[in-house]
CSV table of C-alpha atoms in Angstrom, one decimal:
chain,number,residue,atom,x,y,z
A,65,ARG,CA,14.9,-131.7,-179.3
A,66,THR,CA,12.7,-128.4,-177.9
A,67,GLY,CA,11.6,-127.1,-181.6
A,68,SER,CA,13.5,-123.8,-181.2
A,69,PRO,CA,14.7,-122.0,-184.0
A,70,GLY,CA,18.5,-123.3,-183.8
A,71,ASP,CA,17.2,-126.6,-183.4
A,72,GLY,CA,14.9,-126.6,-186.5
A,73,THR,CA,13.2,-130.3,-185.4
A,74,SER,CA,11.0,-130.9,-182.0
A,75,CYS,CA,10.2,-133.6,-180.9
A,76,ASN,CA,6.9,-133.8,-182.7
A,77,ALA,CA,8.6,-135.3,-184.7
A,78,CYS,CA,8.7,-138.7,-183.4
A,79,HIS,CA,5.7,-138.3,-180.9
A,80,ASN,CA,2.7,-136.7,-182.6
A,81,ALA,CA,-0.1,-137.9,-182.0
A,82,THR,CA,-3.0,-136.1,-183.3
A,83,ALA,CA,-5.5,-136.4,-181.0
A,84,GLY,CA,-5.2,-136.4,-177.0
A,85,VAL,CA,-4.5,-134.0,-174.6
A,86,ALA,CA,-1.9,-132.2,-175.1
A,87,PRO,CA,0.4,-130.8,-171.3
A,88,VAL,CA,1.2,-127.8,-169.6
A,89,VAL,CA,4.4,-127.5,-169.8
A,90,GLY,CA,5.7,-125.0,-166.8
A,91,ILE,CA,9.2,-123.0,-166.4
A,92,ILE,CA,9.8,-122.0,-162.7
A,93,GLY,CA,13.0,-120.0,-161.4
A,94,LEU,CA,13.6,-117.8,-165.1
A,95,PRO,CA,14.4,-114.4,-164.2
A,96,SER,CA,12.8,-111.4,-166.4
A,97,THR,CA,16.5,-110.1,-167.1
A,98,TYR,CA,19.7,-112.1,-166.9
A,99,ALA,CA,23.0,-110.9,-164.7
A,100,LEU,CA,27.0,-111.8,-166.9
A,101,GLY,CA,28.2,-115.3,-164.7
A,102,GLN,CA,24.8,-115.6,-162.5
A,103,SER,CA,23.3,-119.2,-161.9
A,104,TYR,CA,19.6,-120.2,-161.5
A,105,SER,CA,18.3,-122.5,-160.3
A,106,LEU,CA,15.6,-124.0,-163.0
A,107,THR,CA,12.2,-126.2,-163.0
A,108,VAL,CA,10.9,-127.1,-165.7
A,109,THR,CA,6.5,-128.7,-165.0
A,110,VAL,CA,4.4,-131.0,-167.5
A,111,SER,CA,1.5,-131.8,-166.4
A,112,THR,CA,-2.1,-133.4,-168.0
A,113,ASN,CA,-5.3,-134.0,-167.8
A,114,SER,CA,-4.2,-137.2,-169.6
A,115,THR,CA,-4.0,-140.9,-169.0
A,116,ARG,CA,-0.5,-141.1,-170.0
A,117,ARG,CA,1.7,-140.8,-167.4
A,118,THR,CA,5.4,-141.7,-168.7
A,119,PRO,CA,6.8,-137.5,-169.6
A,120,GLY,CA,9.8,-136.1,-170.2
A,121,PHE,CA,11.2,-133.1,-171.2
A,122,GLU,CA,13.9,-130.9,-173.6
A,123,ILE,CA,14.9,-127.0,-173.0
A,124,THR,CA,17.5,-125.4,-174.4
A,125,ALA,CA,18.9,-121.7,-174.1
A,126,GLU,CA,19.7,-119.0,-177.9
A,127,ARG,CA,20.5,-116.1,-178.6
A,128,GLY,CA,17.4,-114.6,-180.6
A,129,ASP,CA,15.2,-111.5,-181.8
A,130,ASN,CA,17.6,-110.6,-184.1
A,131,ASP,CA,21.0,-110.4,-182.5
A,132,ALA,CA,24.0,-112.7,-184.3
A,133,PRO,CA,24.6,-114.5,-184.3
A,134,LEU,CA,20.8,-115.9,-184.1
A,135,ASN,CA,19.9,-119.0,-182.2
A,136,GLN,CA,22.9,-119.8,-181.0
A,137,PRO,CA,22.8,-121.9,-177.8
A,138,VAL,CA,24.5,-120.0,-174.7
A,139,GLY,CA,24.6,-120.3,-171.2
A,140,THR,CA,25.6,-123.5,-169.3
A,141,TRP,CA,24.2,-126.1,-167.7
A,142,THR,CA,24.2,-128.4,-164.8
A,143,ALA,CA,22.2,-131.6,-164.3
A,144,GLY,CA,19.9,-132.0,-161.9
A,145,ALA,CA,18.0,-135.6,-159.9
A,146,ASN,CA,16.0,-137.5,-164.0
A,147,SER,CA,18.2,-135.3,-165.7
A,148,ALA,CA,20.8,-134.5,-168.4
A,149,ILE,CA,22.4,-132.7,-170.9
A,150,VAL,CA,22.0,-133.7,-174.2
A,151,GLY,CA,24.0,-131.5,-176.8
A,152,ASP,CA,23.1,-127.6,-175.9
A,153,SER,CA,19.9,-128.8,-174.5
A,154,ILE,CA,19.3,-130.5,-171.3
A,155,ALA,CA,16.3,-133.2,-171.2
A,156,HIS,CA,15.0,-136.3,-169.1
A,157,SER,CA,17.5,-138.7,-168.0
A,158,ASN,CA,14.8,-142.0,-167.3
A,159,ALA,CA,12.1,-142.2,-170.9
A,160,ASN,CA,10.2,-144.5,-167.7
A,161,GLN,CA,10.4,-142.0,-165.0
A,162,THR,CA,6.6,-141.3,-163.9
A,163,ILE,CA,7.9,-137.9,-161.9
A,164,LEU,CA,6.1,-134.4,-164.0
A,165,PHE,CA,9.1,-131.7,-162.9
A,166,TRP,CA,12.9,-131.6,-163.0
A,167,ASN,CA,15.3,-129.4,-161.3
A,168,PHE,CA,18.6,-128.1,-162.7
A,169,THR,CA,21.2,-125.3,-162.8
A,170,TRP,CA,21.3,-122.9,-165.3
A,171,LYS,CA,24.7,-120.3,-166.5
A,172,ALA,CA,24.0,-117.1,-168.0
A,173,PRO,CA,27.5,-116.3,-170.0
A,174,ALA,CA,30.1,-114.3,-168.8
A,175,ALA,CA,29.2,-111.9,-171.6
A,176,ASN,CA,26.6,-110.2,-172.6
A,177,VAL,CA,24.6,-111.8,-175.8
A,178,GLY,CA,22.3,-109.1,-175.6
A,179,LYS,CA,18.6,-111.4,-175.8
A,180,ILE,CA,17.5,-115.0,-174.8
A,181,ARG,CA,14.9,-116.9,-175.2
A,182,PHE,CA,14.0,-120.5,-173.7
A,183,THR,CA,12.6,-122.9,-175.8
A,184,ALA,CA,10.9,-126.3,-173.5
A,185,ALA,CA,9.7,-129.4,-174.7
A,186,GLY,CA,7.5,-131.4,-172.9
A,187,VAL,CA,6.5,-135.1,-173.9
A,188,ILE,CA,3.2,-137.5,-172.4
A,189,SER,CA,4.1,-140.7,-173.2
A,190,ARG,CA,1.6,-144.0,-173.8
A,191,ALA,CA,4.6,-146.1,-172.8
A,192,ASN,CA,3.5,-148.5,-175.4
A,193,LEU,CA,6.5,-148.1,-177.7
A,194,ASN,CA,4.2,-145.9,-180.5
A,195,PRO,CA,5.9,-142.4,-180.1
A,196,ALA,CA,3.0,-141.5,-182.4
A,197,SER,CA,0.6,-141.7,-180.7
A,198,ASP,CA,2.8,-139.6,-177.5
A,199,ASP,CA,1.1,-136.1,-176.7
A,200,ARG,CA,3.5,-132.8,-176.7
A,201,THR,CA,3.6,-129.9,-176.6
A,202,THR,CA,6.4,-126.6,-177.2
A,203,ILE,CA,6.1,-123.4,-175.4
A,204,ARG,CA,8.9,-120.9,-176.0
A,205,THR,CA,9.7,-118.2,-173.4
A,206,PRO,CA,9.9,-114.0,-174.6
A,207,PRO,CA,13.3,-112.4,-174.8
A,208,LEU,CA,15.3,-111.6,-171.7
A,209,VAL,CA,17.8,-108.6,-171.6
A,210,ASN,CA,21.1,-108.5,-169.2
A,211,ALA,CA,20.6,-106.2,-166.4
A,212,PRO,CA,23.9,-104.7,-165.9
A,213,ILE,CA,25.0,-104.8,-162.8
A,214,LEU,CA,26.7,-101.5,-161.4
A,215,PRO,CA,30.5,-102.4,-160.0
A,216,VAL,CA,30.9,-101.3,-155.8
A,217,ILE,CA,33.9,-101.0,-154.7
A,218,THR,CA,33.1,-101.7,-150.6
A,219,THR,CA,36.5,-101.1,-149.6
A,220,VAL,CA,39.9,-100.0,-150.2
A,221,SER,CA,43.2,-100.6,-149.1
A,222,PRO,CA,45.8,-99.5,-148.4
A,223,ALA,CA,43.8,-96.0,-148.1
A,224,PHE,CA,47.3,-94.4,-148.7
A,225,GLY,CA,49.8,-94.6,-151.0
A,226,SER,CA,52.1,-93.4,-153.5
A,227,VAL,CA,52.4,-93.4,-157.3
A,228,GLY,CA,53.7,-97.1,-158.3
A,229,GLU,CA,51.7,-98.8,-155.6
A,230,PRO,CA,49.6,-101.7,-155.3
A,231,VAL,CA,46.8,-101.4,-153.9
A,232,THR,CA,43.3,-103.3,-153.5
A,233,LEU,CA,39.6,-103.0,-154.2
A,234,THR,CA,36.8,-104.6,-152.3
A,235,GLY,CA,34.1,-105.4,-153.6
A,236,THR,CA,30.9,-106.8,-156.1
A,237,GLY,CA,30.1,-106.5,-159.8
A,238,PHE,CA,33.1,-105.8,-161.0
A,239,GLN,CA,32.6,-108.5,-163.9
A,240,ALA,CA,34.6,-111.5,-165.2
A,241,THR,CA,36.6,-109.3,-167.4
A,242,ILE,CA,39.1,-106.5,-166.6
A,243,ALA,CA,37.8,-103.1,-167.3
A,244,THR,CA,39.2,-99.3,-165.8
A,245,VAL,CA,40.4,-98.3,-163.2
A,246,ASN,CA,40.8,-94.3,-162.0
A,247,PHE,CA,42.5,-92.6,-159.6
A,248,GLN,CA,42.2,-89.4,-160.2
A,249,ALA,CA,39.7,-88.1,-163.2
A,250,GLY,CA,42.1,-87.2,-166.1
A,251,ALA,CA,44.3,-89.7,-164.5
A,252,ALA,CA,46.3,-92.0,-167.2
A,253,THR,CA,44.2,-95.7,-166.3
A,254,ALA,CA,45.8,-97.7,-164.1
A,255,PRO,CA,48.0,-100.6,-164.5
A,256,VAL,CA,45.4,-103.9,-163.3
A,257,THR,CA,47.4,-106.8,-161.5
A,258,SER,CA,45.1,-108.9,-160.6
A,259,TRP,CA,41.1,-108.5,-161.4
A,260,THR,CA,37.6,-110.7,-160.0
A,261,ASN,CA,34.1,-110.0,-159.5
A,262,THR,CA,34.9,-109.2,-156.6
A,263,GLN,CA,38.8,-108.0,-155.5
A,264,ILE,CA,41.0,-106.8,-157.9
A,265,VAL,CA,44.5,-105.0,-157.7
A,266,ALA,CA,46.5,-102.1,-159.4
A,267,LYS,CA,48.8,-99.6,-158.8
A,268,ALA,CA,47.8,-96.6,-158.0
A,269,THR,CA,48.3,-93.4,-160.2
A,270,GLY,CA,48.1,-89.8,-161.0
A,271,SER,CA,49.6,-86.6,-159.7
A,272,ALA,CA,47.4,-85.0,-157.5
A,273,ALA,CA,47.7,-85.2,-153.4
A,274,VAL,CA,44.3,-86.1,-152.6
A,275,SER,CA,42.9,-89.0,-155.2
A,276,ASP,CA,39.7,-90.3,-155.4
A,277,VAL,CA,39.4,-94.4,-156.3
A,278,GLY,CA,36.8,-95.4,-159.2
A,279,VAL,CA,36.2,-99.0,-161.6
A,280,VAL,CA,34.3,-98.2,-164.9
A,281,THR,CA,32.8,-102.0,-166.6
A,282,THR,CA,30.4,-103.1,-169.5
A,283,GLY,CA,27.6,-102.5,-166.2
A,284,GLY,CA,28.5,-99.1,-165.5
A,285,THR,CA,30.9,-96.5,-163.4
A,286,SER,CA,30.5,-96.9,-159.5
A,287,VAL,CA,31.2,-94.5,-156.4
A,288,THR,CA,34.4,-93.7,-156.8
A,289,LYS,CA,36.0,-94.7,-152.7
A,290,PRO,CA,38.8,-91.9,-151.4
A,291,PHE,CA,42.7,-92.0,-151.9
A,292,ASP,CA,45.1,-90.5,-150.6
A,293,LEU,CA,48.1,-90.5,-153.6
A,294,ILE,CA,50.8,-89.7,-152.0
A,295,VAL,CA,53.4,-87.5,-154.5
A,296,LEU,CA,56.9,-87.0,-153.5
A,297,ALA,CA,59.0,-83.8,-153.9
A,298,PRO,CA,61.9,-83.8,-156.3
A,299,ALA,CA,65.0,-84.7,-154.7
A,300,ILE,CA,68.4,-83.8,-155.8
A,301,SER,CA,70.5,-86.9,-155.0
A,302,SER,CA,74.1,-85.4,-156.3
A,303,THR,CA,75.4,-83.0,-158.8
A,304,THR,CA,78.2,-83.7,-162.0
A,305,PRO,CA,81.0,-81.8,-162.1
């Protein structure tokens, strides 16, 4: 285990030499902020001046600093060479390996969960089947916070249409959760047919002949794009009597 608040225990419970050269544990590729749903290529390194040359590691990511539920594991791990997913963590997969670094991927959660902290543990083993003689270190990162990504509309297709007709918005930063599309300031929210991080299909709404379309997400409000709303004049089709 890593020794994180959520784990409770660490590799120190077994690998617990009281004397020796503690390894230096590093995490490469960790951002200062995280974007929702973004994948990050990470590397954990374990280095030492000790003659004990059988290394290992484990790392986990948890909610931190009073963001309830505190210490809940967050994100998704994808193992790389010589690593494996262990519960809510990722760790070395071969206890007899001699490599000192491991590459893998962590994907941030799709929803903002507040601050996230990573805890990594590194071990240098004597490989003598006596873990009590192994050297170990645990590190915990400063908290990462979510960096809001503003939605950006790049194209609107078609560029004109009447109320109720589908309009496709292409862009970035729409996120995975349906939010709000407006074709006019003060107009009713447009009904959404489909929504992805890069494309939205919504039905045109409004009452003015000239309109702009914008998107509002948890990351903020986009710059609007022109859209010409066709407003049909009322017509009498029949009279009775």
